[in-house]
Amino acid sequence: MDFIKYNIEEIMMIAVALAVVCLLFYILKSKKRRRKVGFYINFVMFKLGLVKRMSKTYIGMVHVTESYEPLVELKPHHKIIINETAEQPVMLRKSVMNRLYDVADRLDDGVYIKIYSAYRSRIRLNEIWQEEISKAEKDNPGMNRAELLAMVKYKVAAPNINMGGHDTGAAIDLSLCDKNGSDWDFGSRYHEKTGSVSLSNEQKKNIKYLNRLMRSQGFVQQPSQWWHYSYGDRYWAVYKGRRRGAVYGSAEKEFENTGYVRVVKTISSKANIK
């Protein structure tokens, strides 16, 4: 008893060390548990600023519990301008659309939202992918295939990778602009590479203002693109640290012999009542 009494601190340290070793052994023994722990470690590192973005490996790990919430067409709003790049009709999941309306309602006088892209069908995603590949090949004749694909993937998602995004109806590309549709200065144009080192104070302020507006309604920004926001898809869930939190998967499914078929209901703008 005297031995325990006079060595209690050392004994406790050994007991804790053994418990940690046993816990690590328990975690590392299972691949599923290793991936789960890795997800949360990556999330903590992102929140601490140790990594710039969540790994695509962990984005792909997010489980989607599809809500089958309908896609709704955008109804006219005096604070929303539609850019010609947006697929027509402009559609988003109902809850996502309502959150966008709430953002628009909060804008100051003279400030407008410009939508560059919302829901994109799988067919359109494939078309955009091929268009960007062709353009990149024409503009960069000496570039090898791997570099070319990496450059294109920065601008548009590969259509065969389901990471969430525009095909879910839960993601939107947008900017702030004046009544004539002229964008605020965000340091780069839509789909140009973004950076922070060369940004002016005004550009940083504009990005933070847009981010604050969107975050107030629950949206999450994709770190490498100031214009891309989402709610409820895999990107949103991973940056919220919710491994099983996504509620919107692709709005279309591919079936043999029939191709892509939309599996969620669509509501026209005439029936779109907030």
mmCIF file of C-alpha atoms in Angstrom:
data_model
loop_
_atom_site.group_PDB
_atom_site.id
_atom_site.type_symbol
_atom_site.label_atom_id
_atom_site.label_comp_id
_atom_site.label_asym_id
_atom_site.label_seq_id
_atom_site.Cartn_x
_atom_site.Cartn_y
_atom_site.Cartn_z
ATOM 1 C CA MET A 1 0.000 0.000 0.000
ATOM 2 C CA ASP A 2 2.854 2.366 0.799
ATOM 3 C CA PHE A 3 4.260 1.740 -2.684
ATOM 4 C CA ILE A 4 0.952 2.765 -4.288
ATOM 5 C CA LYS A 5 0.607 5.743 -1.969
ATOM 6 C CA TYR A 6 4.033 7.156 -2.761
ATOM 7 C CA ASN A 7 3.893 6.374 -6.482
ATOM 8 C CA ILE A 8 0.291 7.233 -7.281
ATOM 9 C CA GLU A 9 1.206 9.862 -9.905
ATOM 10 C CA GLU A 10 3.467 7.483 -11.821
ATOM 11 C CA ILE A 11 0.864 4.731 -11.641
ATOM 12 C CA MET A 12 -1.827 7.072 -12.985
ATOM 13 C CA MET A 13 0.427 8.158 -15.848
ATOM 14 C CA ILE A 14 1.116 4.540 -16.778
ATOM 15 C CA ALA A 15 -2.609 3.725 -16.608
ATOM 16 C CA VAL A 16 -3.459 6.654 -18.881
ATOM 17 C CA ALA A 17 -0.706 5.678 -21.314
ATOM 18 C CA LEU A 18 -2.000 2.104 -21.445
ATOM 19 C CA ALA A 19 -5.546 3.367 -22.015
ATOM 20 C CA VAL A 20 -4.347 5.549 -24.907
ATOM 21 C CA VAL A 21 -2.425 2.644 -26.439
ATOM 22 C CA CYS A 22 -5.486 0.386 -26.165
ATOM 23 C CA LEU A 23 -7.689 3.081 -27.718
ATOM 24 C CA LEU A 24 -5.261 3.591 -30.607
ATOM 25 C CA PHE A 25 -5.073 -0.153 -31.165
ATOM 26 C CA TYR A 26 -8.882 -0.325 -31.199
ATOM 27 C CA ILE A 27 -9.089 2.516 -33.733
ATOM 28 C CA LEU A 28 -6.275 1.381 -36.005
ATOM 29 C CA LYS A 29 -7.485 -2.205 -36.096
ATOM 30 C CA SER A 30 -10.549 -1.202 -38.150
ATOM 31 C CA LYS A 31 -10.242 0.550 -41.524
ATOM 32 C CA LYS A 32 -13.726 2.008 -41.063
ATOM 33 C CA ARG A 33 -12.783 3.524 -37.696
ATOM 34 C CA ARG A 34 -9.490 4.843 -39.104
ATOM 35 C CA ARG A 35 -11.348 6.677 -41.869
ATOM 36 C CA LYS A 36 -13.902 8.056 -39.409
ATOM 37 C CA VAL A 37 -11.223 9.397 -37.067
ATOM 38 C CA GLY A 38 -9.275 10.739 -40.052
ATOM 39 C CA PHE A 39 -12.352 12.702 -41.139
ATOM 40 C CA TYR A 40 -12.615 14.528 -37.820
ATOM 41 C CA ILE A 41 -8.854 15.083 -37.570
ATOM 42 C CA ASN A 42 -8.916 16.702 -41.025
ATOM 43 C CA PHE A 43 -11.903 18.841 -39.980
ATOM 44 C CA VAL A 44 -10.151 20.051 -36.810
ATOM 45 C CA MET A 45 -7.005 20.838 -38.809
ATOM 46 C CA PHE A 46 -9.110 22.883 -41.248
ATOM 47 C CA LYS A 47 -10.826 24.810 -38.445
ATOM 48 C CA LEU A 48 -7.426 25.545 -36.884
ATOM 49 C CA GLY A 49 -6.114 26.801 -40.217
ATOM 50 C CA LEU A 50 -3.531 24.025 -40.553
ATOM 51 C CA VAL A 51 -4.964 22.942 -43.925
ATOM 52 C CA LYS A 52 -6.637 25.196 -46.513
ATOM 53 C CA ARG A 53 -9.458 22.829 -47.408
ATOM 54 C CA MET A 54 -10.958 19.453 -46.595
ATOM 55 C CA SER A 55 -9.544 16.510 -48.532
ATOM 56 C CA LYS A 56 -11.704 15.191 -51.383
ATOM 57 C CA THR A 57 -11.268 11.762 -49.801
ATOM 58 C CA TYR A 58 -13.314 12.907 -46.818
ATOM 59 C CA ILE A 59 -15.849 14.777 -48.948
ATOM 60 C CA GLY A 60 -16.535 11.483 -50.706
ATOM 61 C CA MET A 61 -16.986 9.793 -47.324
ATOM 62 C CA VAL A 62 -19.951 11.978 -46.362
ATOM 63 C CA HIS A 63 -23.150 9.937 -46.212
ATOM 64 C CA VAL A 64 -26.168 11.388 -48.019
ATOM 65 C CA THR A 65 -29.638 10.787 -46.606
ATOM 66 C CA GLU A 66 -31.620 12.055 -49.592
ATOM 67 C CA SER A 67 -34.592 14.193 -48.563
ATOM 68 C CA TYR A 68 -36.142 14.228 -52.064
ATOM 69 C CA GLU A 69 -36.994 17.868 -51.475
ATOM 70 C CA PRO A 70 -38.201 19.306 -54.800
ATOM 71 C CA LEU A 71 -36.289 21.524 -57.166
ATOM 72 C CA VAL A 72 -38.033 24.872 -57.565
ATOM 73 C CA GLU A 73 -37.652 27.408 -60.349
ATOM 74 C CA LEU A 74 -36.429 30.845 -59.362
ATOM 75 C CA LYS A 75 -39.259 33.346 -59.244
ATOM 76 C CA PRO A 76 -38.515 36.987 -60.153
ATOM 77 C CA HIS A 77 -36.906 38.962 -57.336
ATOM 78 C CA HIS A 78 -36.023 42.651 -57.563
ATOM 79 C CA LYS A 79 -32.628 41.994 -55.962
ATOM 80 C CA ILE A 80 -31.560 39.015 -58.107
ATOM 81 C CA ILE A 81 -30.001 39.234 -61.582
ATOM 82 C CA ILE A 82 -29.528 36.122 -63.733
ATOM 83 C CA ASN A 83 -26.309 35.890 -65.750
ATOM 84 C CA GLU A 84 -26.400 34.311 -69.201
ATOM 85 C CA THR A 85 -24.134 31.472 -67.984
ATOM 86 C CA ALA A 86 -26.884 30.057 -65.754
ATOM 87 C CA GLU A 87 -28.706 26.969 -67.019
ATOM 88 C CA GLN A 88 -32.375 27.725 -67.690
ATOM 89 C CA PRO A 89 -34.674 27.486 -65.907
ATOM 90 C CA VAL A 90 -32.703 28.487 -62.806
ATOM 91 C CA MET A 91 -33.529 25.919 -60.127
ATOM 92 C CA LEU A 92 -32.483 25.038 -56.576
ATOM 93 C CA ARG A 93 -33.836 22.804 -53.847
ATOM 94 C CA LYS A 94 -36.755 24.507 -52.127
ATOM 95 C CA SER A 95 -35.035 25.204 -48.783
ATOM 96 C CA VAL A 96 -31.899 26.409 -50.555
ATOM 97 C CA MET A 97 -33.933 28.757 -52.753
ATOM 98 C CA ASN A 98 -35.754 30.202 -49.755
ATOM 99 C CA ARG A 99 -32.437 30.846 -48.019
ATOM 100 C CA LEU A 100 -31.226 32.655 -51.131
ATOM 101 C CA TYR A 101 -34.358 34.825 -51.099
ATOM 102 C CA ASP A 102 -33.647 35.653 -47.440
ATOM 103 C CA VAL A 103 -30.123 36.763 -48.378
ATOM 104 C CA ALA A 104 -31.518 38.941 -51.181
ATOM 105 C CA ASP A 105 -34.072 40.505 -48.823
ATOM 106 C CA ARG A 106 -31.246 41.614 -46.511
ATOM 107 C CA LEU A 107 -29.218 43.437 -49.168
ATOM 108 C CA ASP A 108 -28.599 47.166 -48.831
ATOM 109 C CA ASP A 109 -29.915 49.626 -51.400
ATOM 110 C CA GLY A 110 -27.938 49.457 -54.632
ATOM 111 C CA VAL A 111 -26.603 45.955 -53.936
ATOM 112 C CA TYR A 112 -27.785 42.988 -56.002
ATOM 113 C CA ILE A 113 -27.069 39.267 -56.325
ATOM 114 C CA LYS A 114 -25.923 37.966 -59.691
ATOM 115 C CA ILE A 115 -26.425 34.233 -60.257
ATOM 116 C CA TYR A 116 -23.862 32.567 -62.508
ATOM 117 C CA SER A 117 -24.954 28.985 -61.969
ATOM 118 C CA ALA A 118 -27.418 27.032 -59.851
ATOM 119 C CA TYR A 119 -28.712 23.533 -60.627
ATOM 120 C CA ARG A 120 -26.946 21.839 -63.527
ATOM 121 C CA SER A 121 -28.294 18.696 -65.131
ATOM 122 C CA ARG A 122 -25.939 15.763 -65.642
ATOM 123 C CA ILE A 123 -26.268 16.205 -69.391
ATOM 124 C CA ARG A 124 -25.223 19.848 -69.090
ATOM 125 C CA LEU A 125 -22.337 18.933 -66.768
ATOM 126 C CA ASN A 126 -21.004 16.560 -69.416
ATOM 127 C CA GLU A 127 -21.366 19.248 -72.094
ATOM 128 C CA ILE A 128 -19.533 21.835 -69.971
ATOM 129 C CA TRP A 129 -16.766 19.331 -69.212
ATOM 130 C CA GLN A 130 -16.199 18.567 -72.884
ATOM 131 C CA GLU A 131 -16.324 22.266 -73.794
ATOM 132 C CA GLU A 132 -13.694 23.125 -71.182
ATOM 133 C CA ILE A 133 -11.469 20.216 -72.260
ATOM 134 C CA SER A 134 -11.625 21.365 -75.885
ATOM 135 C CA LYS A 135 -10.929 24.987 -74.931
ATOM 136 C CA ALA A 136 -7.981 24.005 -72.727
ATOM 137 C CA GLU A 137 -6.495 21.832 -75.479
ATOM 138 C CA LYS A 138 -6.789 24.698 -77.967
ATOM 139 C CA ASP A 139 -5.291 27.299 -75.609
ATOM 140 C CA ASN A 140 -2.511 25.031 -74.299
ATOM 141 C CA PRO A 141 -1.318 22.810 -77.174
ATOM 142 C CA GLY A 142 1.896 21.782 -75.399
ATOM 143 C CA MET A 143 0.350 20.877 -72.051
ATOM 144 C CA ASN A 144 0.324 17.212 -71.033
ATOM 145 C CA ARG A 145 -2.974 15.474 -70.293
ATOM 146 C CA ALA A 146 -2.573 15.366 -66.509
ATOM 147 C CA GLU A 147 -1.857 19.106 -66.243
ATOM 148 C CA LEU A 148 -4.682 19.904 -68.632
ATOM 149 C CA LEU A 149 -7.218 17.886 -66.621
ATOM 150 C CA ALA A 150 -6.029 19.477 -63.378
ATOM 151 C CA MET A 151 -6.577 22.940 -64.862
ATOM 152 C CA VAL A 152 -10.065 22.058 -66.116
ATOM 153 C CA LYS A 153 -11.033 20.446 -62.789
ATOM 154 C CA TYR A 154 -10.343 23.751 -61.074
ATOM 155 C CA LYS A 155 -13.083 25.388 -63.145
ATOM 156 C CA VAL A 156 -15.649 22.584 -63.399
ATOM 157 C CA ALA A 157 -16.195 19.291 -61.609
ATOM 158 C CA ALA A 158 -15.554 16.090 -63.518
ATOM 159 C CA PRO A 159 -19.023 14.698 -64.371
ATOM 160 C CA ASN A 160 -18.141 11.177 -63.202
ATOM 161 C CA ILE A 161 -17.307 12.283 -59.652
ATOM 162 C CA ASN A 162 -20.234 12.643 -57.259
ATOM 163 C CA MET A 163 -18.946 14.999 -54.584
ATOM 164 C CA GLY A 164 -22.098 17.031 -54.289
ATOM 165 C CA GLY A 165 -22.397 20.353 -56.062
ATOM 166 C CA HIS A 166 -24.505 21.772 -58.854
ATOM 167 C CA ASP A 167 -26.136 18.481 -59.860
ATOM 168 C CA THR A 168 -27.719 18.301 -56.394
ATOM 169 C CA GLY A 169 -29.573 21.601 -56.731
ATOM 170 C CA ALA A 170 -27.963 22.663 -53.451
ATOM 171 C CA ALA A 171 -25.033 24.698 -54.813
ATOM 172 C CA ILE A 172 -24.943 28.135 -56.347
ATOM 173 C CA ASP A 173 -22.304 30.329 -57.985
ATOM 174 C CA LEU A 174 -22.970 34.010 -57.406
ATOM 175 C CA SER A 175 -21.525 37.456 -56.877
ATOM 176 C CA LEU A 176 -22.635 40.851 -55.659
ATOM 177 C CA CYS A 177 -23.189 43.545 -58.276
ATOM 178 C CA ASP A 178 -24.789 46.911 -58.959
ATOM 179 C CA LYS A 179 -28.145 47.441 -60.660
ATOM 180 C CA ASN A 180 -26.461 47.244 -64.082
ATOM 181 C CA GLY A 181 -24.993 43.820 -63.325
ATOM 182 C CA SER A 182 -21.393 45.015 -62.871
ATOM 183 C CA ASP A 183 -19.696 42.780 -60.310
ATOM 184 C CA TRP A 184 -18.036 44.039 -57.199
ATOM 185 C CA ASP A 185 -14.256 43.651 -57.194
ATOM 186 C CA PHE A 186 -13.422 40.278 -55.644
ATOM 187 C CA GLY A 187 -9.852 40.115 -56.938
ATOM 188 C CA SER A 188 -10.696 37.692 -59.722
ATOM 189 C CA ARG A 189 -13.515 37.083 -62.124
ATOM 190 C CA TYR A 190 -15.918 34.168 -61.975
ATOM 191 C CA HIS A 191 -14.037 30.887 -62.598
ATOM 192 C CA GLU A 192 -10.611 32.530 -62.409
ATOM 193 C CA LYS A 193 -8.094 31.190 -59.901
ATOM 194 C CA THR A 194 -8.389 32.968 -56.568
ATOM 195 C CA GLY A 195 -5.662 33.982 -54.167
ATOM 196 C CA SER A 196 -5.240 36.038 -51.019
ATOM 197 C CA VAL A 197 -1.651 37.332 -51.174
ATOM 198 C CA SER A 198 -2.282 39.969 -53.848
ATOM 199 C CA LEU A 199 -5.789 40.964 -52.776
ATOM 200 C CA SER A 200 -6.362 44.590 -51.845
ATOM 201 C CA ASN A 201 -8.128 45.554 -48.628
ATOM 202 C CA GLU A 202 -11.255 46.407 -50.620
ATOM 203 C CA GLN A 203 -11.259 43.003 -52.351
ATOM 204 C CA LYS A 204 -10.830 41.182 -49.043
ATOM 205 C CA LYS A 205 -13.627 43.283 -47.557
ATOM 206 C CA ASN A 206 -15.954 42.414 -50.448
ATOM 207 C CA ILE A 207 -15.270 38.676 -50.123
ATOM 208 C CA LYS A 208 -15.839 38.800 -46.358
ATOM 209 C CA TYR A 209 -19.077 40.728 -46.842
ATOM 210 C CA LEU A 210 -20.434 38.181 -49.326
ATOM 211 C CA ASN A 211 -19.335 35.352 -47.045
ATOM 212 C CA ARG A 212 -21.028 36.936 -44.042
ATOM 213 C CA LEU A 213 -24.274 37.389 -45.969
ATOM 214 C CA MET A 214 -24.354 33.777 -47.130
ATOM 215 C CA ARG A 215 -23.254 32.313 -43.799
ATOM 216 C CA SER A 216 -26.073 34.182 -42.071
ATOM 217 C CA GLN A 217 -28.465 31.834 -43.897
ATOM 218 C CA GLY A 218 -26.424 28.687 -43.297
ATOM 219 C CA PHE A 219 -24.479 28.515 -46.572
ATOM 220 C CA VAL A 220 -20.884 27.292 -46.713
ATOM 221 C CA GLN A 221 -18.262 28.635 -49.119
ATOM 222 C CA GLN A 222 -15.917 26.397 -51.062
ATOM 223 C CA PRO A 223 -12.542 27.746 -49.823
ATOM 224 C CA SER A 224 -10.859 27.983 -53.226
ATOM 225 C CA GLN A 225 -13.778 29.732 -54.956
ATOM 226 C CA TRP A 226 -15.237 32.945 -53.539
ATOM 227 C CA TRP A 227 -18.356 32.554 -55.708
ATOM 228 C CA HIS A 228 -19.362 28.964 -54.808
ATOM 229 C CA TYR A 229 -21.766 28.348 -51.918
ATOM 230 C CA SER A 230 -23.868 25.383 -50.960
ATOM 231 C CA TYR A 231 -26.297 24.161 -48.340
ATOM 232 C CA GLY A 232 -27.115 20.542 -47.510
ATOM 233 C CA ASP A 233 -24.842 18.773 -50.006
ATOM 234 C CA ARG A 234 -21.605 16.883 -49.332
ATOM 235 C CA TYR A 235 -19.436 20.002 -49.542
ATOM 236 C CA TRP A 236 -21.659 21.710 -46.987
ATOM 237 C CA ALA A 237 -21.646 18.709 -44.654
ATOM 238 C CA VAL A 238 -17.872 18.211 -44.747
ATOM 239 C CA TYR A 239 -17.191 21.849 -43.857
ATOM 240 C CA LYS A 240 -19.700 21.591 -41.040
ATOM 241 C CA GLY A 241 -17.938 18.491 -39.710
ATOM 242 C CA ARG A 242 -21.037 16.353 -40.303
ATOM 243 C CA ARG A 243 -19.933 13.038 -41.748
ATOM 244 C CA ARG A 244 -23.539 11.866 -42.074
ATOM 245 C CA GLY A 245 -25.128 15.287 -42.506
ATOM 246 C CA ALA A 246 -25.803 15.688 -46.241
ATOM 247 C CA VAL A 247 -29.473 15.691 -47.263
ATOM 248 C CA TYR A 248 -29.145 16.447 -50.989
ATOM 249 C CA GLY A 249 -27.572 14.019 -53.430
ATOM 250 C CA SER A 250 -27.692 14.243 -57.207
ATOM 251 C CA ALA A 251 -31.161 15.166 -58.452
ATOM 252 C CA GLU A 252 -30.678 12.723 -61.329
ATOM 253 C CA LYS A 253 -29.843 9.036 -61.429
ATOM 254 C CA GLU A 254 -28.425 7.083 -64.332
ATOM 255 C CA PHE A 255 -30.439 4.072 -65.430
ATOM 256 C CA GLU A 256 -29.455 1.474 -67.957
ATOM 257 C CA ASN A 257 -31.020 2.050 -71.401
ATOM 258 C CA THR A 258 -32.683 5.314 -70.311
ATOM 259 C CA GLY A 259 -29.703 7.438 -69.244
ATOM 260 C CA TYR A 260 -30.112 10.174 -66.641
ATOM 261 C CA VAL A 261 -33.558 10.579 -65.104
ATOM 262 C CA ARG A 262 -34.542 13.248 -62.585
ATOM 263 C CA VAL A 263 -35.649 11.574 -59.371
ATOM 264 C CA VAL A 264 -36.868 14.623 -57.465
ATOM 265 C CA LYS A 265 -39.991 16.645 -58.142
ATOM 266 C CA THR A 266 -39.765 19.966 -60.008
ATOM 267 C CA ILE A 267 -41.959 22.940 -59.107
ATOM 268 C CA SER A 268 -42.416 25.729 -61.658
ATOM 269 C CA SER A 269 -41.942 29.383 -60.740
ATOM 270 C CA LYS A 270 -45.710 29.948 -60.915
ATOM 271 C CA ALA A 271 -46.225 27.464 -58.107
ATOM 272 C CA ASN A 272 -43.143 28.533 -56.162
ATOM 273 C CA ILE A 273 -44.674 30.108 -53.105
ATOM 274 C CA LYS A 274 -42.255 30.842 -50.295
#
